[in-house]
Amino acid sequence: MGEPSEQALDWASSVVGAAVTGATALREGGAPWMLAFADGGKAVLRKSWASDTEIAALRVAVEHDIRAPRLIALGDELMLVSAIAGSSRIPVTAAEHRLRALGAAAAELHAVELAPTKDLPLRHQSIELTDFTAWRRRADATPLLLAAEKAIAGRSEPPSAPVFLHGDLWQGNTMWLDDEFIAVIDWDCAGVGHPGVDLGSLRCDVAVTFGVEAADVVLEGWQERAGRAAHAMPYWDVVAALSTPP
């Protein structure tokens, strides 16, 4: 689905009350699309294949004033959300204040305690619907990944009151303007669970991008914002490493 259909554009136009003047693909030449309107406004048109989860997450974000897009309207397998200024482009070099801001952004989500629901289920790892274990079997995973599997096999998940989770938290799902954190985007993997799910994912991402020391700065940012220590991070770091393509 490289271009939005005329019907989708007509629907978006009717919702906003202005003609669509442009549609820019935001991911690999396809959905979602940034729409420009004749009145000068912008909005993002998304396919709503995971809409129940994403809608529930965006409603929690509104209720708790979390920095995220706002839901504008729902259509036939489509959703229109507010445009977020800035870019999700990952910088070439790490800036300490940016790493701390990433950790603090995660802590903002985790300040919200929630019970699991049908639309925001209990999550035990990032991108939970992807079977990374089967992927490792097909891809002939490295001995280190297989050792990581063995390290947590049979271990109970560390206990925690369930908190609001993004479920796919990495740098590419954050928006920045002039190096200032603006919002977290793409909420289709959201749920509730241990904060280590998101924090481990974020730490893994910056460690791969910038080095292991960067992960510690993210952790410091989380703890400063949360006002408490993060627990069981060795466990969640391994879970995060196992929640990546082999």
PDB file of C-alpha atoms in Angstrom:
ATOM      1  CA  MET A   1       0.000   0.000   0.000  1.00  0.00           C
ATOM      2  CA  GLY A   2       2.386   2.648  -1.303  1.00  0.00           C
ATOM      3  CA  GLU A   3      -0.122   5.471  -1.692  1.00  0.00           C
ATOM      4  CA  PRO A   4      -3.286   6.224   0.277  1.00  0.00           C
ATOM      5  CA  SER A   5      -6.470   5.558  -1.683  1.00  0.00           C
ATOM      6  CA  GLU A   6      -8.699   8.334  -2.940  1.00  0.00           C
ATOM      7  CA  GLN A   7     -11.361   7.119  -0.518  1.00  0.00           C
ATOM      8  CA  ALA A   8      -8.935   7.430   2.402  1.00  0.00           C
ATOM      9  CA  LEU A   9      -7.939  10.937   1.359  1.00  0.00           C
ATOM     10  CA  ASP A  10     -11.583  11.949   0.907  1.00  0.00           C
ATOM     11  CA  TRP A  11     -12.354  10.636   4.397  1.00  0.00           C
ATOM     12  CA  ALA A  12      -9.456  12.556   5.941  1.00  0.00           C
ATOM     13  CA  SER A  13     -10.554  15.685   4.100  1.00  0.00           C
ATOM     14  CA  SER A  14     -14.115  15.334   5.395  1.00  0.00           C
ATOM     15  CA  VAL A  15     -12.856  14.892   8.966  1.00  0.00           C
ATOM     16  CA  VAL A  16     -10.624  17.972   8.866  1.00  0.00           C
ATOM     17  CA  GLY A  17     -12.922  20.087   6.706  1.00  0.00           C
ATOM     18  CA  ALA A  18     -10.186  20.975   4.230  1.00  0.00           C
ATOM     19  CA  ALA A  19      -8.842  19.422   1.048  1.00  0.00           C
ATOM     20  CA  VAL A  20      -5.752  17.218   1.202  1.00  0.00           C
ATOM     21  CA  THR A  21      -2.928  18.926  -0.714  1.00  0.00           C
ATOM     22  CA  GLY A  22      -0.188  16.366  -0.154  1.00  0.00           C
ATOM     23  CA  ALA A  23       0.578  12.916   1.282  1.00  0.00           C
ATOM     24  CA  THR A  24       4.108  11.941   2.278  1.00  0.00           C
ATOM     25  CA  ALA A  25       4.936   8.306   3.121  1.00  0.00           C
ATOM     26  CA  LEU A  26       6.657   8.063   6.504  1.00  0.00           C
ATOM     27  CA  ARG A  27       7.911   4.475   6.413  1.00  0.00           C
ATOM     28  CA  GLU A  28       9.626   2.721   3.507  1.00  0.00           C
ATOM     29  CA  GLY A  29       7.453   4.373   0.892  1.00  0.00           C
ATOM     30  CA  GLY A  30       4.151   3.439   2.545  1.00  0.00           C
ATOM     31  CA  ALA A  31       1.880   3.894   5.562  1.00  0.00           C
ATOM     32  CA  PRO A  32       1.654   5.912   7.679  1.00  0.00           C
ATOM     33  CA  TRP A  33       1.371   9.128   5.691  1.00  0.00           C
ATOM     34  CA  MET A  34       1.793  12.745   6.692  1.00  0.00           C
ATOM     35  CA  LEU A  35      -1.124  14.633   5.158  1.00  0.00           C
ATOM     36  CA  ALA A  36      -1.045  18.339   4.392  1.00  0.00           C
ATOM     37  CA  PHE A  37      -4.348  20.220   4.144  1.00  0.00           C
ATOM     38  CA  ALA A  38      -5.419  23.341   2.277  1.00  0.00           C
ATOM     39  CA  ASP A  39      -5.948  25.202   5.547  1.00  0.00           C
ATOM     40  CA  GLY A  40      -2.270  24.748   6.429  1.00  0.00           C
ATOM     41  CA  GLY A  41      -2.852  21.948   8.930  1.00  0.00           C
ATOM     42  CA  LYS A  42      -1.213  18.534   9.055  1.00  0.00           C
ATOM     43  CA  ALA A  43      -2.230  15.106  10.383  1.00  0.00           C
ATOM     44  CA  VAL A  44      -0.970  11.529  10.142  1.00  0.00           C
ATOM     45  CA  LEU A  45      -3.065   8.902   8.381  1.00  0.00           C
ATOM     46  CA  ARG A  46      -2.452   5.405   9.745  1.00  0.00           C
ATOM     47  CA  LYS A  47      -3.764   1.954   8.870  1.00  0.00           C
ATOM     48  CA  SER A  48      -5.685   0.738  11.920  1.00  0.00           C
ATOM     49  CA  TRP A  49      -4.710  -2.959  11.821  1.00  0.00           C
ATOM     50  CA  ALA A  50      -3.860  -2.725  15.527  1.00  0.00           C
ATOM     51  CA  SER A  51      -6.318   0.032  16.279  1.00  0.00           C
ATOM     52  CA  ASP A  52      -7.882  -1.370  19.467  1.00  0.00           C
ATOM     53  CA  THR A  53      -4.536  -1.392  21.260  1.00  0.00           C
ATOM     54  CA  GLU A  54      -3.341   1.874  19.775  1.00  0.00           C
ATOM     55  CA  ILE A  55      -6.641   3.639  20.457  1.00  0.00           C
ATOM     56  CA  ALA A  56      -6.625   2.465  24.071  1.00  0.00           C
ATOM     57  CA  ALA A  57      -3.017   3.609  24.484  1.00  0.00           C
ATOM     58  CA  LEU A  58      -3.671   7.037  22.994  1.00  0.00           C
ATOM     59  CA  ARG A  59      -6.647   7.477  25.327  1.00  0.00           C
ATOM     60  CA  VAL A  60      -4.450   6.653  28.326  1.00  0.00           C
ATOM     61  CA  ALA A  61      -1.929   9.176  27.014  1.00  0.00           C
ATOM     62  CA  VAL A  62      -4.595  11.889  26.925  1.00  0.00           C
ATOM     63  CA  GLU A  63      -5.896  11.010  30.379  1.00  0.00           C
ATOM     64  CA  HIS A  64      -2.422  11.188  31.935  1.00  0.00           C
ATOM     65  CA  ASP A  65      -1.011  14.017  29.808  1.00  0.00           C
ATOM     66  CA  ILE A  66       1.652  11.790  28.270  1.00  0.00           C
ATOM     67  CA  ARG A  67       3.485  13.270  25.319  1.00  0.00           C
ATOM     68  CA  ALA A  68       2.068  11.315  22.380  1.00  0.00           C
ATOM     69  CA  PRO A  69      -0.058  11.933  19.277  1.00  0.00           C
ATOM     70  CA  ARG A  70      -3.741  12.669  19.837  1.00  0.00           C
ATOM     71  CA  LEU A  71      -6.447  10.619  18.151  1.00  0.00           C
ATOM     72  CA  ILE A  72      -8.498  12.751  15.747  1.00  0.00           C
ATOM     73  CA  ALA A  73     -10.842  10.253  14.090  1.00  0.00           C
ATOM     74  CA  LEU A  74     -11.400   6.603  13.173  1.00  0.00           C
ATOM     75  CA  GLY A  75     -12.497   5.379   9.756  1.00  0.00           C
ATOM     76  CA  ASP A  76     -12.767   2.102   7.853  1.00  0.00           C
ATOM     77  CA  GLU A  77      -9.437   0.451   8.791  1.00  0.00           C
ATOM     78  CA  LEU A  78      -7.943   3.933   9.075  1.00  0.00           C
ATOM     79  CA  MET A  79      -7.129   6.351  11.838  1.00  0.00           C
ATOM     80  CA  LEU A  80      -6.167  10.004  11.775  1.00  0.00           C
ATOM     81  CA  VAL A  81      -3.861  11.290  14.532  1.00  0.00           C
ATOM     82  CA  SER A  82      -2.263  14.629  15.225  1.00  0.00           C
ATOM     83  CA  ALA A  83       1.051  15.422  13.564  1.00  0.00           C
ATOM     84  CA  ILE A  84       4.042  15.727  15.879  1.00  0.00           C
ATOM     85  CA  ALA A  85       6.629  18.375  15.044  1.00  0.00           C
ATOM     86  CA  GLY A  86      10.231  17.268  14.702  1.00  0.00           C
ATOM     87  CA  SER A  87      12.067  14.152  13.577  1.00  0.00           C
ATOM     88  CA  SER A  88      12.637  10.579  14.737  1.00  0.00           C
ATOM     89  CA  ARG A  89      16.047  10.451  13.044  1.00  0.00           C
ATOM     90  CA  ILE A  90      18.701   8.907  15.326  1.00  0.00           C
ATOM     91  CA  PRO A  91      21.838  11.067  15.678  1.00  0.00           C
ATOM     92  CA  VAL A  92      25.261   9.779  14.677  1.00  0.00           C
ATOM     93  CA  THR A  93      26.767  10.528  18.094  1.00  0.00           C
ATOM     94  CA  ALA A  94      25.180  10.286  21.525  1.00  0.00           C
ATOM     95  CA  ALA A  95      24.469  13.396  23.595  1.00  0.00           C
ATOM     96  CA  GLU A  96      24.190  12.763  27.332  1.00  0.00           C
ATOM     97  CA  HIS A  97      21.198  15.059  27.817  1.00  0.00           C
ATOM     98  CA  ARG A  98      19.353  13.241  25.026  1.00  0.00           C
ATOM     99  CA  LEU A  99      20.065   9.830  26.564  1.00  0.00           C
ATOM    100  CA  ARG A 100      18.817  11.064  29.941  1.00  0.00           C
ATOM    101  CA  ALA A 101      15.708  12.452  28.269  1.00  0.00           C
ATOM    102  CA  LEU A 102      14.993   9.042  26.730  1.00  0.00           C
ATOM    103  CA  GLY A 103      15.102   7.428  30.152  1.00  0.00           C
ATOM    104  CA  ALA A 104      12.939  10.178  31.640  1.00  0.00           C
ATOM    105  CA  ALA A 105      10.380   9.757  28.850  1.00  0.00           C
ATOM    106  CA  ALA A 106      10.076   6.053  29.682  1.00  0.00           C
ATOM    107  CA  ALA A 107       9.650   6.880  33.365  1.00  0.00           C
ATOM    108  CA  GLU A 108       6.751   9.211  32.507  1.00  0.00           C
ATOM    109  CA  LEU A 109       4.845   6.276  31.030  1.00  0.00           C
ATOM    110  CA  HIS A 110       5.723   4.003  33.920  1.00  0.00           C
ATOM    111  CA  ALA A 111       4.361   6.454  36.472  1.00  0.00           C
ATOM    112  CA  VAL A 112       0.890   5.307  35.360  1.00  0.00           C
ATOM    113  CA  GLU A 113      -0.202   2.095  37.102  1.00  0.00           C
ATOM    114  CA  LEU A 114      -2.817   0.148  35.142  1.00  0.00           C
ATOM    115  CA  ALA A 115      -4.503  -3.225  35.352  1.00  0.00           C
ATOM    116  CA  PRO A 116      -4.363  -5.279  32.143  1.00  0.00           C
ATOM    117  CA  THR A 117      -7.359  -5.191  29.798  1.00  0.00           C
ATOM    118  CA  LYS A 118      -8.281  -6.854  26.509  1.00  0.00           C
ATOM    119  CA  ASP A 119      -6.890  -3.913  24.546  1.00  0.00           C
ATOM    120  CA  LEU A 120      -3.899  -3.256  26.816  1.00  0.00           C
ATOM    121  CA  PRO A 121      -2.819  -6.770  27.824  1.00  0.00           C
ATOM    122  CA  LEU A 122       0.010  -7.848  30.090  1.00  0.00           C
ATOM    123  CA  ARG A 123       3.299  -7.701  28.185  1.00  0.00           C
ATOM    124  CA  HIS A 124       6.392  -9.751  29.016  1.00  0.00           C
ATOM    125  CA  GLN A 125       8.717  -8.486  26.275  1.00  0.00           C
ATOM    126  CA  SER A 126       8.865  -5.896  23.502  1.00  0.00           C
ATOM    127  CA  ILE A 127       6.966  -6.505  20.252  1.00  0.00           C
ATOM    128  CA  GLU A 128       5.390  -9.454  21.994  1.00  0.00           C
ATOM    129  CA  LEU A 129       3.433 -10.822  19.025  1.00  0.00           C
ATOM    130  CA  THR A 130       6.689 -11.583  17.172  1.00  0.00           C
ATOM    131  CA  ASP A 131       8.042 -15.060  17.927  1.00  0.00           C
ATOM    132  CA  PHE A 132      11.734 -14.268  18.255  1.00  0.00           C
ATOM    133  CA  THR A 133      12.476 -17.754  19.602  1.00  0.00           C
ATOM    134  CA  ALA A 134      11.253 -19.361  16.385  1.00  0.00           C
ATOM    135  CA  TRP A 135      13.130 -16.718  14.396  1.00  0.00           C
ATOM    136  CA  ARG A 136      16.364 -17.668  16.152  1.00  0.00           C
ATOM    137  CA  ARG A 137      15.783 -21.314  15.248  1.00  0.00           C
ATOM    138  CA  ARG A 138      15.241 -20.451  11.587  1.00  0.00           C
ATOM    139  CA  ALA A 139      18.168 -18.025  11.440  1.00  0.00           C
ATOM    140  CA  ASP A 140      20.766 -20.247  13.132  1.00  0.00           C
ATOM    141  CA  ALA A 141      21.316 -17.849  16.038  1.00  0.00           C
ATOM    142  CA  THR A 142      24.748 -17.173  17.519  1.00  0.00           C
ATOM    143  CA  PRO A 143      25.954 -19.091  20.588  1.00  0.00           C
ATOM    144  CA  LEU A 144      25.704 -15.875  22.617  1.00  0.00           C
ATOM    145  CA  LEU A 145      21.978 -15.517  21.919  1.00  0.00           C
ATOM    146  CA  LEU A 146      21.397 -19.175  22.720  1.00  0.00           C
ATOM    147  CA  ALA A 147      23.319 -18.720  25.969  1.00  0.00           C
ATOM    148  CA  ALA A 148      21.062 -15.758  26.763  1.00  0.00           C
ATOM    149  CA  GLU A 149      18.021 -17.967  26.264  1.00  0.00           C
ATOM    150  CA  LYS A 150      19.479 -20.521  28.658  1.00  0.00           C
ATOM    151  CA  ALA A 151      20.320 -17.835  31.225  1.00  0.00           C
ATOM    152  CA  ILE A 152      16.678 -16.902  31.785  1.00  0.00           C
ATOM    153  CA  ALA A 153      15.027 -20.230  30.987  1.00  0.00           C
ATOM    154  CA  GLY A 154      12.809 -21.280  33.851  1.00  0.00           C
ATOM    155  CA  ARG A 155      13.273 -18.011  35.742  1.00  0.00           C
ATOM    156  CA  SER A 156      10.196 -16.258  37.067  1.00  0.00           C
ATOM    157  CA  GLU A 157       9.567 -12.736  35.841  1.00  0.00           C
ATOM    158  CA  PRO A 158      10.544 -10.210  38.532  1.00  0.00           C
ATOM    159  CA  PRO A 159       7.460  -8.953  40.382  1.00  0.00           C
ATOM    160  CA  SER A 160       6.097  -5.433  39.857  1.00  0.00           C
ATOM    161  CA  ALA A 161       2.826  -3.553  39.916  1.00  0.00           C
ATOM    162  CA  PRO A 162       1.740  -3.355  36.245  1.00  0.00           C
ATOM    163  CA  VAL A 163       2.421   0.015  34.640  1.00  0.00           C
ATOM    164  CA  PHE A 164       1.637   1.552  31.265  1.00  0.00           C
ATOM    165  CA  LEU A 165       4.037   0.249  28.590  1.00  0.00           C
ATOM    166  CA  HIS A 166       4.784   1.390  25.068  1.00  0.00           C
ATOM    167  CA  GLY A 167       5.808  -2.131  24.101  1.00  0.00           C
ATOM    168  CA  ASP A 168       8.257  -1.142  21.334  1.00  0.00           C
ATOM    169  CA  LEU A 169      10.309   1.608  22.899  1.00  0.00           C
ATOM    170  CA  TRP A 170      13.408   2.528  20.939  1.00  0.00           C
ATOM    171  CA  GLN A 171      14.875   5.762  19.586  1.00  0.00           C
ATOM    172  CA  GLY A 172      13.052   5.472  16.260  1.00  0.00           C
ATOM    173  CA  ASN A 173       9.711   5.732  18.073  1.00  0.00           C
ATOM    174  CA  THR A 174      10.541   9.066  19.682  1.00  0.00           C
ATOM    175  CA  MET A 175      10.206  12.561  18.176  1.00  0.00           C
ATOM    176  CA  TRP A 176      12.680  15.384  18.724  1.00  0.00           C
ATOM    177  CA  LEU A 177      12.755  19.071  17.832  1.00  0.00           C
ATOM    178  CA  ASP A 178      16.068  20.921  18.061  1.00  0.00           C
ATOM    179  CA  ASP A 179      17.375  18.057  20.231  1.00  0.00           C
ATOM    180  CA  GLU A 180      14.437  18.393  22.653  1.00  0.00           C
ATOM    181  CA  PHE A 181      12.228  15.377  23.338  1.00  0.00           C
ATOM    182  CA  ILE A 182       8.701  15.988  22.016  1.00  0.00           C
ATOM    183  CA  ALA A 183       6.718  12.733  22.061  1.00  0.00           C
ATOM    184  CA  VAL A 184       6.600   8.931  21.802  1.00  0.00           C
ATOM    185  CA  ILE A 185       4.903   7.610  18.648  1.00  0.00           C
ATOM    186  CA  ASP A 186       3.639   4.271  17.211  1.00  0.00           C
ATOM    187  CA  TRP A 187       1.640   2.706  20.046  1.00  0.00           C
ATOM    188  CA  ASP A 188       0.396  -0.488  18.366  1.00  0.00           C
ATOM    189  CA  CYS A 189       2.402  -2.756  20.745  1.00  0.00           C
ATOM    190  CA  ALA A 190       1.282  -1.014  23.955  1.00  0.00           C
ATOM    191  CA  GLY A 191       0.117  -2.795  27.079  1.00  0.00           C
ATOM    192  CA  VAL A 192       0.919  -3.018  30.762  1.00  0.00           C
ATOM    193  CA  GLY A 193       3.567  -4.819  32.750  1.00  0.00           C
ATOM    194  CA  HIS A 194       6.950  -4.466  34.398  1.00  0.00           C
ATOM    195  CA  PRO A 195       8.755  -1.191  33.502  1.00  0.00           C
ATOM    196  CA  GLY A 196      11.799  -3.292  32.623  1.00  0.00           C
ATOM    197  CA  VAL A 197      10.099  -4.306  29.362  1.00  0.00           C
ATOM    198  CA  ASP A 198      10.398  -0.766  27.988  1.00  0.00           C
ATOM    199  CA  LEU A 199      13.527   0.218  29.854  1.00  0.00           C
ATOM    200  CA  GLY A 200      15.430  -2.884  28.748  1.00  0.00           C
ATOM    201  CA  SER A 201      14.343  -2.326  25.143  1.00  0.00           C
ATOM    202  CA  LEU A 202      15.516   1.273  25.208  1.00  0.00           C
ATOM    203  CA  ARG A 203      18.814   0.335  26.869  1.00  0.00           C
ATOM    204  CA  CYS A 204      19.425  -2.387  24.295  1.00  0.00           C
ATOM    205  CA  ASP A 205      18.777   0.029  21.436  1.00  0.00           C
ATOM    206  CA  VAL A 206      21.192   2.723  22.645  1.00  0.00           C
ATOM    207  CA  ALA A 207      23.807   0.119  23.601  1.00  0.00           C
ATOM    208  CA  VAL A 208      23.801  -1.270  20.054  1.00  0.00           C
ATOM    209  CA  THR A 209      23.822   2.255  18.579  1.00  0.00           C
ATOM    210  CA  PHE A 210      26.286   4.057  20.837  1.00  0.00           C
ATOM    211  CA  GLY A 211      27.880   1.516  23.191  1.00  0.00           C
ATOM    212  CA  VAL A 212      27.093  -0.043  26.552  1.00  0.00           C
ATOM    213  CA  GLU A 213      27.927   3.138  28.484  1.00  0.00           C
ATOM    214  CA  ALA A 214      25.003   4.916  26.787  1.00  0.00           C
ATOM    215  CA  ALA A 215      22.583   2.395  28.304  1.00  0.00           C
ATOM    216  CA  ASP A 216      23.706   3.392  31.781  1.00  0.00           C
ATOM    217  CA  VAL A 217      22.939   7.062  31.068  1.00  0.00           C
ATOM    218  CA  VAL A 218      19.409   6.104  29.948  1.00  0.00           C
ATOM    219  CA  LEU A 219      19.001   4.193  33.215  1.00  0.00           C
ATOM    220  CA  GLU A 220      20.145   7.245  35.191  1.00  0.00           C
ATOM    221  CA  GLY A 221      17.574   9.390  33.380  1.00  0.00           C
ATOM    222  CA  TRP A 222      14.825   6.897  34.196  1.00  0.00           C
ATOM    223  CA  GLN A 223      15.771   6.705  37.878  1.00  0.00           C
ATOM    224  CA  GLU A 224      16.016  10.487  38.219  1.00  0.00           C
ATOM    225  CA  ARG A 225      12.531  10.956  36.750  1.00  0.00           C
ATOM    226  CA  ALA A 226      11.005   7.971  38.593  1.00  0.00           C
ATOM    227  CA  GLY A 227      12.590   8.906  41.920  1.00  0.00           C
ATOM    228  CA  ARG A 228      13.533   5.292  42.585  1.00  0.00           C
ATOM    229  CA  ALA A 229      15.943   2.606  41.524  1.00  0.00           C
ATOM    230  CA  ALA A 230      15.140   0.310  38.624  1.00  0.00           C
ATOM    231  CA  HIS A 231      15.109  -3.320  39.705  1.00  0.00           C
ATOM    232  CA  ALA A 232      16.126  -6.562  37.979  1.00  0.00           C
ATOM    233  CA  MET A 233      17.763  -4.827  35.017  1.00  0.00           C
ATOM    234  CA  PRO A 234      20.120  -7.763  34.238  1.00  0.00           C
ATOM    235  CA  TYR A 235      17.028  -9.889  33.622  1.00  0.00           C
ATOM    236  CA  TRP A 236      15.319  -7.250  31.470  1.00  0.00           C
ATOM    237  CA  ASP A 237      18.495  -6.509  29.516  1.00  0.00           C
ATOM    238  CA  VAL A 238      18.617 -10.169  28.496  1.00  0.00           C
ATOM    239  CA  VAL A 239      14.899 -10.180  27.634  1.00  0.00           C
ATOM    240  CA  ALA A 240      15.471  -7.108  25.479  1.00  0.00           C
ATOM    241  CA  ALA A 241      18.417  -8.725  23.685  1.00  0.00           C
ATOM    242  CA  LEU A 242      16.227 -11.758  22.974  1.00  0.00           C
ATOM    243  CA  SER A 243      13.484  -9.493  21.594  1.00  0.00           C
ATOM    244  CA  THR A 244      15.531  -8.492  18.554  1.00  0.00           C
ATOM    245  CA  PRO A 245      16.087 -10.057  15.135  1.00  0.00           C
ATOM    246  CA  PRO A 246      18.867 -12.655  15.336  1.00  0.00           C
TER     247      PRO A 246
END
